[in-house]
Amino acid sequence: MKFNNLTEQQKSVLKVIQTEPLTSFQILKRVENISMILSLYNIMDELKSKGALKSYTVENVKYHIAS
């Protein structure tokens, strides 16, 4: 997957969700350069708008994975 003009934080998020879907909290725990959940949500929204991230819900739990 190649996306141009990604920030280091966006790249970090994509790296942790490339191999398996994770919840927002799981992503936050694995990414070192993001410390607040609201910052993570903003980054994930940016990645969704670029088509780099997909989300789905299973049993009321939302998962995110790189697309």
PDB file of C-alpha atoms in Angstrom:
ATOM      1  CA  MET A   1       0.000   0.000   0.000  1.00  0.00           C
ATOM      2  CA  LYS A   2       1.380   3.405  -1.001  1.00  0.00           C
ATOM      3  CA  PHE A   3      -0.035   6.677   0.260  1.00  0.00           C
ATOM      4  CA  ASN A   4       1.720   9.965  -0.332  1.00  0.00           C
ATOM      5  CA  ASN A   5       2.083  12.756   2.187  1.00  0.00           C
ATOM      6  CA  LEU A   6       1.347  10.794   5.363  1.00  0.00           C
ATOM      7  CA  THR A   7       2.509  12.160   8.696  1.00  0.00           C
ATOM      8  CA  GLU A   8       4.637  10.050  11.028  1.00  0.00           C
ATOM      9  CA  GLN A   9       1.629   9.558  13.292  1.00  0.00           C
ATOM     10  CA  GLN A  10      -0.520   8.377  10.388  1.00  0.00           C
ATOM     11  CA  LYS A  11       2.210   5.947   9.339  1.00  0.00           C
ATOM     12  CA  SER A  12       2.448   4.637  12.908  1.00  0.00           C
ATOM     13  CA  VAL A  13      -1.284   3.962  13.045  1.00  0.00           C
ATOM     14  CA  LEU A  14      -1.271   2.193   9.685  1.00  0.00           C
ATOM     15  CA  LYS A  15       1.681   0.062  10.727  1.00  0.00           C
ATOM     16  CA  VAL A  16      -0.116  -1.403  13.755  1.00  0.00           C
ATOM     17  CA  ILE A  17      -3.346  -2.154  11.867  1.00  0.00           C
ATOM     18  CA  GLN A  18      -1.814  -3.651   8.729  1.00  0.00           C
ATOM     19  CA  THR A  19      -1.861  -7.245   9.939  1.00  0.00           C
ATOM     20  CA  GLU A  20      -4.918  -7.388  12.192  1.00  0.00           C
ATOM     21  CA  PRO A  21      -7.988  -5.318  13.011  1.00  0.00           C
ATOM     22  CA  LEU A  22      -7.796  -3.470  16.323  1.00  0.00           C
ATOM     23  CA  THR A  23     -10.065  -1.322  18.456  1.00  0.00           C
ATOM     24  CA  SER A  24      -9.201   2.332  19.026  1.00  0.00           C
ATOM     25  CA  PHE A  25      -7.947   1.592  22.529  1.00  0.00           C
ATOM     26  CA  GLN A  26      -5.713  -1.238  21.272  1.00  0.00           C
ATOM     27  CA  ILE A  27      -4.263   1.087  18.632  1.00  0.00           C
ATOM     28  CA  LEU A  28      -3.631   3.787  21.243  1.00  0.00           C
ATOM     29  CA  LYS A  29      -1.740   1.320  23.456  1.00  0.00           C
ATOM     30  CA  ARG A  30       0.478   0.125  20.584  1.00  0.00           C
ATOM     31  CA  VAL A  31       1.329   3.472  18.978  1.00  0.00           C
ATOM     32  CA  GLU A  32       4.023   5.293  20.925  1.00  0.00           C
ATOM     33  CA  ASN A  33       3.806   8.772  19.416  1.00  0.00           C
ATOM     34  CA  ILE A  34       0.095   9.353  20.176  1.00  0.00           C
ATOM     35  CA  SER A  35      -0.928   9.785  23.796  1.00  0.00           C
ATOM     36  CA  MET A  36      -4.551  10.962  23.660  1.00  0.00           C
ATOM     37  CA  ILE A  37      -7.574   9.166  22.240  1.00  0.00           C
ATOM     38  CA  LEU A  38      -8.978  12.351  20.655  1.00  0.00           C
ATOM     39  CA  SER A  39      -5.758  12.825  18.699  1.00  0.00           C
ATOM     40  CA  LEU A  40      -6.018   9.224  17.526  1.00  0.00           C
ATOM     41  CA  TYR A  41      -9.612   9.766  16.369  1.00  0.00           C
ATOM     42  CA  ASN A  42      -8.535  12.803  14.329  1.00  0.00           C
ATOM     43  CA  ILE A  43      -5.713  10.825  12.721  1.00  0.00           C
ATOM     44  CA  MET A  44      -8.038   7.920  11.938  1.00  0.00           C
ATOM     45  CA  ASP A  45     -10.567  10.319  10.365  1.00  0.00           C
ATOM     46  CA  GLU A  46      -7.797  11.707   8.141  1.00  0.00           C
ATOM     47  CA  LEU A  47      -6.758   8.181   7.135  1.00  0.00           C
ATOM     48  CA  LYS A  48     -10.378   7.236   6.366  1.00  0.00           C
ATOM     49  CA  SER A  49     -10.747  10.279   4.114  1.00  0.00           C
ATOM     50  CA  LYS A  50      -7.614   9.180   2.225  1.00  0.00           C
ATOM     51  CA  GLY A  51      -8.988   5.661   1.846  1.00  0.00           C
ATOM     52  CA  ALA A  52      -6.175   4.170   3.934  1.00  0.00           C
ATOM     53  CA  LEU A  53      -8.322   2.877   6.804  1.00  0.00           C
ATOM     54  CA  LYS A  54     -11.565   0.923   7.035  1.00  0.00           C
ATOM     55  CA  SER A  55     -13.738   0.302  10.073  1.00  0.00           C
ATOM     56  CA  TYR A  56     -16.402  -2.248  10.905  1.00  0.00           C
ATOM     57  CA  THR A  57     -18.438  -3.230  13.957  1.00  0.00           C
ATOM     58  CA  VAL A  58     -18.828  -6.690  15.495  1.00  0.00           C
ATOM     59  CA  GLU A  59     -21.061  -7.135  18.548  1.00  0.00           C
ATOM     60  CA  ASN A  60     -21.022  -3.385  19.278  1.00  0.00           C
ATOM     61  CA  VAL A  61     -17.203  -3.200  19.136  1.00  0.00           C
ATOM     62  CA  LYS A  62     -15.665  -1.077  16.382  1.00  0.00           C
ATOM     63  CA  TYR A  63     -12.525  -2.411  14.696  1.00  0.00           C
ATOM     64  CA  HIS A  64     -10.141  -0.624  12.343  1.00  0.00           C
ATOM     65  CA  ILE A  65      -7.812  -2.078   9.723  1.00  0.00           C
ATOM     66  CA  ALA A  66      -5.599  -0.691   6.979  1.00  0.00           C
ATOM     67  CA  SER A  67      -7.214  -0.902   3.561  1.00  0.00           C
TER      68      SER A  67
END
